[in-house]
Amino acid sequence: MNTNYLEPDEIYLFNCGELYHSYLKMGAHIIECNSLHGTNFAVWVPEALKVCLVGEFNNWSSTDSSMTEIGTSGVWSIFIPKVLHGKLYKYEVHTKNGKVFLKSDPFAFYSEFRPATASIVWQLEGFSWQDQVWMKQRGVNVQEMPLLIYEVHLGSWRRKEDGTYYNWRTLAVELLGYVISLGYTHIELMPIMEHPFDGSWGYQLTGFYSCTSRFGNPQDFMYFVNQCHLEGIGVILDWVPGHFCKDAHGLGRFNGSPIYENDENEQWGTYNFNFEKTEVWSYLISNAIFWLDRFHVDGLRVDGVSSMLYPDYEKPKHSWKLNINGGRENLRAVAFMKRLNEAVLQNFPDVLMIAEESTEWPLVTCPTDENGLGYNFKWNMGWMNDTLRYMGLDFPLRKDNHQLLTFSMTYAFSENYILPLSHDEVVHGKKSLIGRMPGEYSQKFSGLRSLYGYWMCHPGKKLLFMGGEFAQFIEWNEEAELDWFLLEYEMHQKLRNYVRDLNKLYCQERALWENEQDWAGFEWIDVHNHQQCILIFCRKALETDNFLIILINFQPNSYVNFRLGVPKKGFYQEIFNSDLSIYGGSNHINSSLVRAEKVAWHGQKFSITINVAPLAIVILKPIMNT
């Protein structure tokens, strides 16, 4: 039975690239039509000769299952007078040159577990959300709040004893409890959309609207998000709108020729989305809104923004065409991103849109009406690259590379940044974070503690990939769970306690996150001490007397009565020291209050003297009423 479930204005908006809730009509939906309960299917296949619906409900036969094209829109539709919830299906696409393809539904809400590839009719309604309090308050300006993200690949965080995956409801206990115990504010999930190849880590998708069947069904994921919100934890999804998997059942060559794509992404072996196609805009912008709407997700980290902005990104010279202005930019991709962020802002002004952008593209986090791209945050890849390069240097080489630590402050306020210590930095021969540290065993842990301290005190929100919190020694492997047995060893256990307490300090101390949009919240005290490899700076909250003095020693040398300048008189208390024995250090700390002397130092009117441990961070806070 053929019906026109989509209204003419919806078809028009879809073809124009402006139907931003297209998931409400496209794909498979259980509806009532002419007093009949059944399932409506709609799919965009322009210039097809014929499209048929096949599935287990008709023995995968295309007889009597031909769909009807709605005008010349390229959208084909059919109504089956049966409630087909849970049934498998595909589209059989007949091309004008006589070829036939079986395709999964681009709008399917659920799919078979790999290696099977059929779509599954699935109702998303019926889940009882209980996160109203969270949803109401999450709109608080996150620029003025702590943002501390734990990045997770679900398939390799933990597994059952038999090697199979945890499901969402178990993760809502195990993962959520773990994240809460360590003091994070958000979980970022590497892509959970359906993908056929585990080795892609989820970044090569076939089902953009399908919550992967690896961990349960869509309602199970809703349960996970709901539980996170009840415990005060936000959920961010990695989202991949730049390219997609080439597998035969997916979006590629959907009608026998490119309709979603325009060329091959040689870097990843995928197809690039064609942003010249307005229907692709409807598909992708709707997809972003879908996850925010139906699953109450709190943000999207947009993957591979640079490769979308620049057709020549990481390609050989002259292997691309210049745009109409003679530039390298993909002008349609730029326009798409602006429209994407405008649509998200209009529908969900309280969520995060985060760009993984590694070039010097300007105004990524500025509003679109100020000629920006409209994201809330951008990953600070420059800080990450410079910092990890420095931390990997042998100690004698560090004094000649001091600028690697200081250069990031020349642009720290040009965008709203997140400082990422992500999965990309612990794979492909780069070593784990602790594996990069020079020195012997204990020095590696001291060095990692100093890295984390510098990261936490540098302006910018924070992201740490799983395993970094307890110093996994080997590189990340998506085929196996983390090396949890390392927590049986004292130094690894102490490092996790260090990360927990550092996270707690970050969330408690407003100076570390409240005032970091410009230089009002940061002041160098000593930026030039490259000989000793020591940085000293001040982080300031909005309240005048609420500030922290931070000293970081990047050499394995200790100091007694080390003098440093401070801005105000009074007493200073050490509130954090990475060299505490409970963290694996030597306890070369400052346990007593330190009184400021009227001795000018480092350009400050006052100064104090403290003990400084090797490879340690010291954080001091003024005690004004003492």
CSV table of C-alpha atoms in Angstrom, one decimal, residues 1-2 9 50 115 146 149 191 195 238 247 255 269 291 300 308 324 339 344 353 370 377 469 547 587 594 613-614 624:
chain,number,residue,atom,x,y,z
A,1,MET,CA,0.0,0.0,0.0
A,2,ASN,CA,1.5,3.3,-1.0
A,9,ASP,CA,6.3,21.2,2.3
A,50,LYS,CA,12.6,1.3,-9.1
A,115,PRO,CA,28.9,-8.8,10.2
A,146,PRO,CA,34.5,23.4,35.0
A,149,ILE,CA,36.0,15.1,30.1
A,191,PRO,CA,31.4,7.0,17.9
A,195,HIS,CA,29.9,0.7,11.8
A,238,ASP,CA,31.9,11.9,18.7
A,247,ASP,CA,30.9,-0.9,2.4
A,255,ASN,CA,21.6,4.5,-6.6
A,269,GLY,CA,39.7,4.9,2.6
A,291,TRP,CA,21.1,12.5,18.8
A,300,LEU,CA,28.8,16.6,19.8
A,308,MET,CA,36.0,19.2,5.6
A,324,ILE,CA,35.6,30.0,-7.3
A,339,ARG,CA,24.1,26.3,9.1
A,344,VAL,CA,21.7,23.2,16.7
A,353,MET,CA,29.4,21.8,19.7
A,370,GLU,CA,30.4,37.5,13.6
A,377,PHE,CA,34.8,24.9,21.7
A,469,GLU,CA,44.4,8.1,34.6
A,547,PHE,CA,44.0,33.4,42.8
A,587,ASN,CA,57.3,14.2,50.2
A,594,VAL,CA,54.6,30.6,54.0
A,613,ALA,CA,60.7,18.7,44.4
A,614,PRO,CA,62.1,17.2,41.1
A,624,MET,CA,44.4,36.7,53.4
